[in-house]
Amino acid sequence: MTRGIPDILASQASALRIPSLETCFRNNDREEVLTQAHVAIKVFEMRFDVFKRMVSVEDRIRHHSGLPPRAENEVKLESHTRCILRLDRSVDKCLFGDRDVNLIVVRQFDHEIMGGNEHMGTDMATLKTYIASVERSLPRELRNELAAVANQPISQPQDVIHIDVPPLASAYSTTNNRELRGKARVAIKGLEDLLCRAKDLVLRSLPRLGSRDNSRRLVSEIYDLLDNGGDVALLRGYVNKILHTKKVIVTSVFPKPAVTGFMADNFDHATSRLASRLKAQISILEQFAVPRDARLSNAGEGQGRDLTVTTKQSIADKETLLSLHWRSRAILDDLKSRGNPEVENVLAGMDFDLLTDHAKSLPAIAVKVEVDFQLHDGVCVNSLGRDFVATVLQAAHDLVKADIATLRQLNSNMERMTGLSPAEAAVRFPTMDNYTGFMDFMSRHKDATETTRAQVLSDNFDLRAQLTHLEQGYSDRFI
């Protein structure tokens, strides 16, 4: 009997077993445990490759039916990608930082990867159910096309060699200590150059911050650049350590290597992946950047700016903006339900959806900065430069403040249209926090279309991710 497309994909995923790090920890040394951690991440990435193909199959089916891709799939893809990054970074902190490899760390790693694997399995099951339900009704040509996608071999994660970030391991056996240190220094210089290029593009992209054209993507790239700055700082610290390590006097004919073969391999793995991430970011940021402004050309290199006030005010204003956002939706729904003819007039010339999008995305930068200072002593911020981060923060905060003023005026205008006094309107449409406002909105839209509800749910996932990032940050102390 011929297997169906979802069965082929599901069998590929089920054949990939993620090993337990705790089992390895009890019988092996530090190097073997960390090697096994990378093996587990590689298996997780291979399962993710199967998941991505399942998503592409579903997207193709929906496109054939005249339907757009599911909004929640993008959220799931992003979530699994970030899980892989967290796992990689947890291992790098043990390799290149001062994090010990102990039972707590090992168990936290297992918890993170097994939890991510379980979530991915649930997502795969949802996709499998949908694909199986429509497969038989598809034209033969489309089924053959999708079967070819399903039967593709599983992608094996490979590190890319970047000319500007030379590897150490390839020349390890024929290079002396001085040359090894020099190559490590060149690799870090290559990463720093990529980071500076990305920073320059961010500054040139700020005029587009908050615009309708993929503004949220720009915010996401700025958010991720902070993490990548922290990654560069970690590797820079490791290289500085080996550059300044005093020579060890040994009786052997052969000098002790400045970098072991194990560390050279892992250094190459980390620098390759980081270079790939930075180059991908640069490619995306180039789509946003406007022509260079000489006034910004040297911005962001210094560390003199105090970010505390701007960060705290940005986060406080985020809550104000979200509260006004949900209150305005409540009043607007009330006016529409009563068929008030003035509703369209009050919204004329106002991009309400864009204001909503700002509430979902812009404050994430301030939240990320606060988390970095609270949990990591500002390593990510300092790697990029406080002046640079302050410039970006201020640009985002200025937009939020303008949105607050706009929504306050909108609420005031709509209150008058209800015929209620300010006191009565305050009782009828109370101020709500983000979660309460979201639940209130969903209670009024129980009969909304699947697309509308999915979009609102997807948006709320973004908001809750921002609000719970501090909690996730605390787990980073252990993984």
C-alpha positions as a printed NumPy array, in Angstrom:
array([[  0.   ,   0.   ,   0.   ],
       [  1.354,   3.42 ,  -0.983],
       [  2.017,   5.665,   1.994],
       [  0.44 ,   9.082,   2.077],
       [  2.427,  12.319,   2.018],
       [  1.953,  13.102,   5.741],
       [  2.942,   9.535,   6.694],
       [  6.195,   9.843,   4.749],
       [  7.089,  13.073,   6.526],
       [  5.993,  11.823,   9.95 ],
       [  8.076,   8.646,   9.613],
       [ 11.156,  10.709,   8.772],
       [ 10.68 ,  12.797,  11.913],
       [  9.981,   9.81 ,  14.196],
       [ 13.206,   8.114,  13.048],
       [ 15.224,  10.999,  14.509],
       [ 15.781,  10.4  ,  18.218],
       [ 17.22 ,  13.163,  20.384],
       [ 19.721,  11.743,  22.897],
       [ 19.569,  12.625,  26.581],
       [ 22.482,  14.713,  27.792],
       [ 22.039,  13.568,  31.394],
       [ 22.689,   9.94 ,  30.386],
       [ 25.941,  11.011,  28.706],
       [ 26.899,  13.245,  31.651],
       [ 27.117,  10.37 ,  34.134],
       [ 29.801,   8.472,  32.217],
       [ 31.759,  11.006,  30.172],
       [ 34.036,  14.004,  30.543],
       [ 33.209,  17.646,  29.802],
       [ 34.269,  17.548,  26.154],
       [ 32.17 ,  14.478,  25.399],
       [ 29.111,  15.996,  27.103],
       [ 29.375,  19.193,  25.06 ],
       [ 29.952,  17.186,  21.875],
       [ 26.817,  15.194,  22.661],
       [ 24.925,  18.455,  23.195],
       [ 25.803,  19.515,  19.648],
       [ 24.685,  16.093,  18.387],
       [ 21.314,  16.578,  20.104],
       [ 20.933,  20.06 ,  18.578],
       [ 21.782,  18.659,  15.149],
       [ 19.039,  16.021,  15.453],
       [ 16.598,  18.73 ,  16.562],
       [ 17.534,  20.78 ,  13.491],
       [ 16.947,  17.761,  11.243],
       [ 13.473,  17.342,  12.741],
       [ 12.931,  21.043,  12.134],
       [ 13.824,  20.512,   8.47 ],
       [ 11.008,  17.935,   8.247],
       [  8.628,  20.366,   9.953],
       [  9.505,  23.129,   7.489],
       [  8.748,  20.784,   4.595],
       [  5.392,  19.926,   6.166],
       [  4.624,  23.645,   6.352],
       [  5.624,  24.113,   2.699],
       [  3.342,  21.213,   1.703],
       [  0.418,  22.758,   3.585],
       [  1.149,  26.185,   2.079],
       [  1.144,  24.685,  -1.428],
       [ -2.196,  22.96 ,  -0.776],
       [ -3.757,  26.148,   0.578],
       [ -2.402,  28.143,  -2.354],
       [ -4.011,  25.625,  -4.733],
       [ -7.294,  26.173,  -2.869],
       [ -6.98 ,  29.958,  -3.071],
       [ -6.154,  30.348,   0.631],
       [ -3.254,  32.299,   2.187],
       [ -0.657,  30.561,   4.411],
       [ -1.736,  30.095,   8.013],
       [ -0.616,  33.038,  10.139],
       [  0.234,  30.801,  13.099],
       [  2.733,  28.753,  11.056],
       [  5.052,  31.753,  10.829],
       [  4.898,  32.096,  14.611],
       [  5.726,  28.394,  15.028],
       [  8.655,  28.534,  12.614],
       [ 10.046,  31.541,  14.475],
       [  9.547,  29.816,  17.829],
       [ 11.441,  26.665,  16.802],
       [ 14.243,  28.717,  15.231],
       [ 14.687,  30.661,  18.463],
       [ 14.713,  27.42 ,  20.445],
       [ 17.662,  26.192,  18.351],
       [ 19.477,  29.49 ,  18.908],
       [ 18.932,  29.301,  22.686],
       [ 20.328,  25.765,  22.74 ],
       [ 23.363,  26.73 ,  20.658],
       [ 24.05 ,  29.711,  22.893],
       [ 23.734,  27.626,  26.048],
       [ 26.498,  25.32 ,  24.798],
       [ 28.656,  28.248,  23.644],
       [ 28.5  ,  29.774,  27.141],
       [ 29.985,  26.54 ,  28.503],
       [ 32.625,  26.379,  25.775],
       [ 33.763,  30.007,  25.625],
       [ 32.419,  31.564,  28.816],
       [ 32.602,  30.733,  32.485],
       [ 29.536,  28.5  ,  32.738],
       [ 30.276,  25.16 ,  34.368],
       [ 29.043,  21.862,  32.935],
       [ 27.167,  20.41 ,  35.885],
       [ 24.035,  18.356,  36.444],
       [ 21.809,  21.447,  36.749],
       [ 22.977,  22.767,  33.377],
       [ 22.648,  19.339,  31.756],
       [ 19.123,  18.798,  33.057],
       [ 18.076,  22.293,  31.978],
       [ 19.424,  21.582,  28.485],
       [ 17.453,  18.326,  28.325],
       [ 14.335,  20.123,  29.565],
       [ 14.687,  22.838,  26.906],
       [ 15.349,  20.541,  23.965],
       [ 12.785,  17.902,  24.953],
       [ 10.18 ,  20.609,  25.516],
       [ 10.951,  22.12 ,  22.123],
       [ 10.779,  18.683,  20.534],
       [  7.409,  17.999,  22.151],
       [  6.008,  21.303,  20.877],
       [  7.327,  20.569,  17.412],
       [  5.723,  17.11 ,  17.537],
       [  2.372,  18.705,  18.384],
       [  2.749,  21.152,  15.512],
       [  3.646,  18.297,  13.153],
       [  0.579,  16.328,  14.233],
       [ -1.655,  19.32 ,  13.419],
       [ -0.12 ,  19.638,   9.956],
       [ -0.344,  15.886,   9.357],
       [ -4.057,  15.876,  10.198],
       [ -4.788,  18.719,   7.797],
       [ -2.709,  17.289,   4.915],
       [ -4.25 ,  13.817,   5.346],
       [ -7.774,  15.27 ,   5.314],
       [ -7.346,  16.891,   1.871],
       [ -4.727,  14.712,   0.163],
       [ -7.134,  12.416,  -1.701],
       [ -9.06 ,  15.347,  -3.157],
       [ -5.969,  16.914,  -4.75 ],
       [ -5.208,  16.6  ,  -8.476],
       [ -2.743,  13.839,  -9.379],
       [ -0.148,  16.356, -10.622],
       [ -0.193,  18.239,  -7.3  ],
       [ -0.003,  15.005,  -5.271],
       [  3.052,  13.939,  -7.279],
       [  4.646,  17.355,  -6.717],
       [  4.049,  17.164,  -2.967],
       [  5.225,  13.556,  -2.777],
       [  8.533,  14.645,  -4.328],
       [  8.886,  17.291,  -1.597],
       [  8.046,  14.736,   1.1  ],
       [ 10.596,  12.204,  -0.198],
       [ 13.49 ,  14.632,  -0.231],
       [ 16.376,  13.49 ,   1.986],
       [ 16.59 ,  15.16 ,   5.384],
       [ 18.899,  18.163,   5.301],
       [ 22.097,  17.713,   7.314],
       [ 23.133,  20.951,   9.073],
       [ 26.462,  22.123,   7.67 ],
       [ 28.734,  24.968,   8.751],
       [ 29.534,  27.462,   6.   ],
       [ 33.13 ,  28.598,   5.534],
       [ 33.324,  32.392,   5.291],
       [ 36.399,  33.962,   3.696],
       [ 36.273,  36.929,   6.082],
       [ 36.018,  34.623,   9.145],
       [ 38.773,  32.014,   8.595],
       [ 38.523,  28.63 ,  10.373],
       [ 41.12 ,  27.434,  12.85 ],
       [ 40.699,  23.67 ,  12.596],
       [ 41.742,  23.381,   8.935],
       [ 45.22 ,  24.696,   9.738],
       [ 45.428,  23.356,  13.299],
       [ 48.034,  20.635,  12.722],
       [ 50.343,  22.817,  10.625],
       [ 50.089,  26.097,  12.498],
       [ 52.071,  27.212,  15.531],
       [ 50.611,  28.988,  18.543],
       [ 51.378,  32.476,  17.274],
       [ 49.603,  31.768,  13.978],
       [ 46.653,  30.156,  15.748],
       [ 46.2  ,  33.209,  17.932],
       [ 46.523,  35.42 ,  14.857],
       [ 43.855,  33.447,  12.98 ],
       [ 41.527,  33.646,  15.98 ],
       [ 42.058,  37.412,  16.104],
       [ 41.292,  37.709,  12.374],
       [ 38.091,  35.679,  12.814],
       [ 36.881,  38.01 ,  15.571],
       [ 37.803,  41.033,  13.468],
       [ 35.701,  39.589,  10.65 ],
       [ 32.705,  39.161,  12.974],
       [ 33.128,  42.668,  14.366],
       [ 33.219,  44.102,  10.839],
       [ 29.966,  42.29 ,  10.012],
       [ 28.42 ,  43.574,  13.239],
       [ 29.451,  47.161,  12.409],
       [ 27.993,  46.777,   8.93 ],
       [ 24.677,  45.614,  10.412],
       [ 24.69 ,  48.517,  12.908],
       [ 25.288,  51.038,  10.13 ],
       [ 22.345,  49.602,   8.181],
       [ 20.12 ,  49.777,  11.266],
       [ 20.894,  53.478,  11.709],
       [ 20.154,  54.071,   8.035],
       [ 16.895,  52.11 ,   8.426],
       [ 15.525,  54.159,  11.332],
       [ 13.571,  56.521,   9.031],
       [ 11.522,  53.46 ,   8.033],
       [ 10.938,  52.346,  11.629],
       [  7.218,  52.237,  12.281],
       [  6.259,  52.385,   8.599],
       [  3.709,  50.005,   7.144],
       [  6.275,  48.198,   4.979],
       [  7.451,  45.304,   7.158],
       [  8.18 ,  47.504,  10.18 ],
       [  7.788,  44.549,  12.512],
       [ 10.481,  42.679,  10.597],
       [ 12.844,  45.608,  11.09 ],
       [ 12.137,  45.63 ,  14.834],
       [ 12.78 ,  41.878,  14.936],
       [ 16.153,  42.332,  13.23 ],
       [ 17.158,  45.055,  15.709],
       [ 16.05 ,  42.779,  18.55 ],
       [ 18.135,  39.884,  17.19 ],
       [ 21.14 ,  42.145,  16.588],
       [ 21.371,  42.649,  20.351],
       [ 21.7  ,  38.88 ,  20.808],
       [ 24.256,  38.649,  18.021],
       [ 26.22 ,  41.45 ,  19.686],
       [ 26.301,  39.348,  22.836],
       [ 27.558,  36.366,  20.817],
       [ 30.406,  38.434,  19.388],
       [ 31.289,  39.627,  22.911],
       [ 31.437,  36.024,  24.184],
       [ 33.79 ,  34.89 ,  21.415],
       [ 35.867,  38.065,  21.718],
       [ 36.305,  37.379,  25.423],
       [ 37.502,  33.836,  24.676],
       [ 40.03 ,  35.038,  22.097],
       [ 41.287,  37.748,  24.457],
       [ 41.808,  35.023,  27.046],
       [ 43.968,  32.887,  24.769],
       [ 45.833,  35.94 ,  23.476],
       [ 46.84 ,  36.984,  26.977],
       [ 47.437,  33.553,  28.494],
       [ 51.   ,  33.335,  29.785],
       [ 53.231,  30.819,  28.058],
       [ 53.421,  27.501,  29.877],
       [ 56.886,  26.043,  30.356],
       [ 56.795,  22.341,  29.509],
       [ 59.505,  19.692,  29.37 ],
       [ 58.077,  18.153,  26.204],
       [ 59.731,  18.834,  22.861],
       [ 56.345,  20.039,  21.598],
       [ 54.885,  23.239,  23.043],
       [ 51.421,  23.172,  24.588],
       [ 48.868,  24.41 ,  21.984],
       [ 47.161,  27.713,  22.7  ],
       [ 43.915,  26.195,  21.402],
       [ 43.083,  22.493,  21.567],
       [ 41.709,  20.683,  18.543],
       [ 38.37 ,  20.305,  20.342],
       [ 38.135,  24.038,  20.993],
       [ 39.276,  24.888,  17.456],
       [ 36.443,  22.797,  16.01 ],
       [ 33.866,  24.391,  18.284],
       [ 35.243,  27.89 ,  17.692],
       [ 34.833,  27.342,  13.944],
       [ 31.289,  26.045,  14.468],
       [ 30.321,  29.095,  16.54 ],
       [ 31.978,  31.688,  14.277],
       [ 30.522,  30.118,  11.123],
       [ 26.981,  30.165,  12.446],
       [ 27.313,  33.679,  13.806],
       [ 28.758,  34.963,  10.526],
       [ 25.874,  33.337,   8.656],
       [ 23.335,  34.996,  10.953],
       [ 24.978,  38.405,  10.618],
       [ 25.165,  38.16 ,   6.825],
       [ 21.505,  37.129,   6.676],
       [ 20.67 ,  40.159,   8.822],
       [ 22.709,  42.457,   6.589],
       [ 20.846,  41.146,   3.546],
       [ 17.495,  41.937,   5.178],
       [ 18.55 ,  45.336,   6.551],
       [ 19.764,  46.425,   3.12 ],
       [ 16.119,  46.32 ,   2.051],
       [ 15.235,  48.957,   4.666],
       [ 18.293,  51.237,   4.607],
       [ 18.006,  54.708,   3.117],
       [ 21.021,  56.59 ,   1.643],
       [ 23.684,  57.342,   4.21 ],
       [ 23.136,  60.342,   6.479],
       [ 26.463,  61.903,   7.479],
       [ 24.96 ,  62.914,  10.807],
       [ 24.595,  59.231,  11.75 ],
       [ 27.827,  57.899,  10.284],
       [ 29.701,  57.849,  13.59 ],
       [ 26.732,  57.238,  15.863],
       [ 26.709,  54.317,  18.206],
       [ 30.382,  53.686,  18.923],
       [ 30.474,  55.284,  22.374],
       [ 29.379,  53.975,  25.755],
       [ 28.514,  57.3  ,  27.394],
       [ 24.706,  57.237,  27.258],
       [ 22.637,  56.229,  30.307],
       [ 19.802,  54.059,  29.012],
       [ 17.956,  53.567,  32.31 ],
       [ 15.498,  56.459,  32.015],
       [ 14.663,  55.873,  28.354],
       [ 14.233,  52.132,  28.876],
       [ 11.958,  52.421,  31.893],
       [  9.861,  55.145,  30.258],
       [  9.572,  53.127,  27.052],
       [  8.302,  50.091,  28.941],
       [  5.859,  52.202,  30.972],
       [  4.592,  53.86 ,  27.79 ],
       [  4.18 ,  50.433,  26.222],
       [  1.62 ,  49.553,  28.898],
       [ -0.138,  52.889,  28.336],
       [ -0.24 ,  52.327,  24.585],
       [ -1.614,  48.802,  24.927],
       [ -4.256,  49.969,  27.398],
       [ -5.38 ,  52.749,  25.048],
       [ -5.321,  50.302,  22.145],
       [ -7.746,  47.835,  23.737],
       [ -9.975,  50.59 ,  25.136],
       [-10.279,  52.196,  21.707],
       [-11.237,  48.817,  20.227],
       [-13.95 ,  48.397,  22.863],
       [-15.457,  51.836,  22.177],
       [-15.179,  51.349,  18.425],
       [-16.981,  47.979,  18.584],
       [-19.746,  49.565,  20.665],
       [-20.223,  52.379,  18.15 ],
       [-20.274,  49.943,  15.233],
       [-22.798,  47.668,  16.961],
       [-25.18 ,  50.62 ,  17.257],
       [-24.656,  51.594,  13.628],
       [-23.241,  55.007,  14.45 ],
       [-22.763,  56.756,  11.078],
       [-19.901,  58.904,  12.397],
       [-17.539,  55.971,  12.963],
       [-15.952,  56.183,   9.539],
       [-15.477,  59.932,   9.9  ],
       [-13.61 ,  59.646,  13.189],
       [-11.252,  57.09 ,  11.657],
       [-10.734,  59.092,   8.453],
       [ -7.084,  59.782,   7.804],
       [ -6.034,  57.552,  10.696],
       [ -4.125,  54.319,  10.082],
       [ -5.591,  52.426,  13.023],
       [ -3.981,  49.139,  11.971],
       [ -0.553,  50.776,  11.904],
       [ -1.048,  52.129,  15.437],
       [ -1.975,  48.611,  16.485],
       [  1.154,  47.219,  14.855],
       [  3.325,  49.735,  16.709],
       [  1.84 ,  48.568,  20.008],
       [  2.814,  44.999,  19.174],
       [  6.371,  45.557,  18.012],
       [  8.164,  48.781,  18.954],
       [  8.335,  48.319,  22.77 ],
       [ 10.082,  44.942,  22.316],
       [ 13.431,  46.73 ,  21.909],
       [ 13.149,  48.408,  25.334],
       [ 12.106,  45.116,  26.96 ],
       [ 15.117,  43.388,  25.421],
       [ 17.49 ,  46.091,  26.69 ],
       [ 16.082,  45.868,  30.222],
       [ 16.435,  42.078,  30.236],
       [ 20.044,  42.371,  29.071],
       [ 20.95 ,  44.716,  31.934],
       [ 19.063,  42.731,  34.578],
       [ 20.388,  39.304,  33.621],
       [ 23.611,  39.819,  31.682],
       [ 25.047,  43.111,  32.977],
       [ 24.379,  44.788,  29.632],
       [ 26.771,  42.561,  27.664],
       [ 24.682,  42.708,  24.479],
       [ 24.098,  46.464,  24.742],
       [ 27.756,  47.219,  25.459],
       [ 28.875,  45.064,  22.532],
       [ 26.812,  47.199,  20.158],
       [ 27.595,  50.451,  21.983],
       [ 25.261,  52.312,  24.324],
       [ 25.098,  55.332,  22.052],
       [ 23.904,  53.115,  19.195],
       [ 21.264,  51.417,  21.354],
       [ 20.145,  54.786,  22.784],
       [ 19.668,  56.159,  19.265],
       [ 17.509,  53.173,  18.287],
       [ 15.563,  53.231,  21.558],
       [ 14.792,  56.911,  21.226],
       [ 13.555,  56.513,  17.655],
       [ 11.166,  53.743,  18.696],
       [ 10.049,  55.613,  21.83 ],
       [  9.277,  58.778,  19.861],
       [  6.887,  56.784,  17.672],
       [  5.207,  55.228,  20.708],
       [  4.735,  58.646,  22.341],
       [  3.163,  59.987,  19.139],
       [  0.841,  56.972,  19.012],
       [ -0.23 ,  57.529,  22.619],
       [ -1.218,  61.094,  21.8  ],
       [ -3.133,  59.91 ,  18.733],
       [ -5.018,  57.175,  20.606],
       [ -5.894,  59.512,  23.483],
       [ -7.425,  61.929,  21.003],
       [ -9.246,  59.056,  19.272],
       [-10.671,  57.788,  22.565],
       [-11.796,  61.285,  23.485],
       [-13.518,  61.757,  20.127],
       [-15.262,  58.384,  20.322],
       [-16.368,  58.946,  23.918],
       [-18.257,  62.049,  22.8  ],
       [-19.943,  60.007,  20.08 ],
       [-21.296,  57.538,  22.657],
       [-23.263,  60.319,  24.364],
       [-21.769,  59.372,  27.732],
       [-20.17 ,  61.779,  30.157],
       [-16.434,  61.277,  30.811],
       [-17.273,  59.608,  34.146],
       [-19.86 ,  57.308,  32.559],
       [-17.474,  56.432,  29.719],
       [-14.762,  55.56 ,  32.232],
       [-17.134,  53.084,  33.903],
       [-18.52 ,  51.661,  30.658],
       [-15.09 ,  51.342,  29.024],
       [-12.596,  50.848,  31.868],
       [ -8.836,  50.925,  31.486],
       [ -7.509,  47.396,  30.948],
       [ -4.11 ,  45.769,  30.933],
       [ -2.978,  43.911,  27.833],
       [ -4.213,  40.435,  28.789],
       [ -7.591,  41.656,  30.048],
       [ -8.033,  43.808,  26.958],
       [ -7.213,  40.88 ,  24.69 ],
       [ -9.678,  38.545,  26.435],
       [-12.33 ,  41.273,  26.339],
       [-11.797,  41.673,  22.593],
       [-12.016,  37.927,  21.956],
       [-15.223,  37.669,  23.997],
       [-16.824,  40.189,  21.636],
       [-15.589,  38.43 ,  18.514],
       [-16.559,  34.805,  19.11 ],
       [-18.096,  34.626,  15.636],
       [-15.12 ,  36.151,  13.837],
       [-13.747,  34.325,  10.821],
       [-10.905,  31.874,  11.309],
       [ -8.485,  34.251,   9.571],
       [ -9.404,  37.208,  11.786],
       [ -9.174,  35.231,  15.026],
       [ -5.905,  33.588,  13.975],
       [ -4.402,  36.993,  13.205],
       [ -5.434,  38.416,  16.576],
       [ -4.138,  35.317,  18.354],
       [ -0.867,  35.545,  16.429],
       [ -0.544,  39.209,  17.365],
       [ -1.198,  38.41 ,  21.01 ],
       [  1.463,  35.707,  20.974],
       [  3.926,  38.433,  19.936],
       [  2.8  ,  40.642,  22.808],
       [  2.947,  37.884,  25.392],
       [  6.388,  36.886,  24.132],
       [  7.579,  40.41 ,  24.879],
       [  5.954,  40.442,  28.315],
       [  7.336,  37.022,  29.316],
       [ 10.83 ,  37.461,  27.904],
       [ 12.129,  38.411,  31.341],
       [ 11.054,  35.01 ,  32.657],
       [ 12.729,  33.297,  29.699],
       [ 15.835,  35.304,  30.424],
       [ 16.07 ,  33.867,  33.913],
       [ 16.123,  30.369,  32.427],
       [ 19.098,  31.511,  30.321],
       [ 21.1  ,  31.584,  33.523],
       [ 20.92 ,  27.798,  33.612],
       [ 20.995,  26.785,  29.948]])
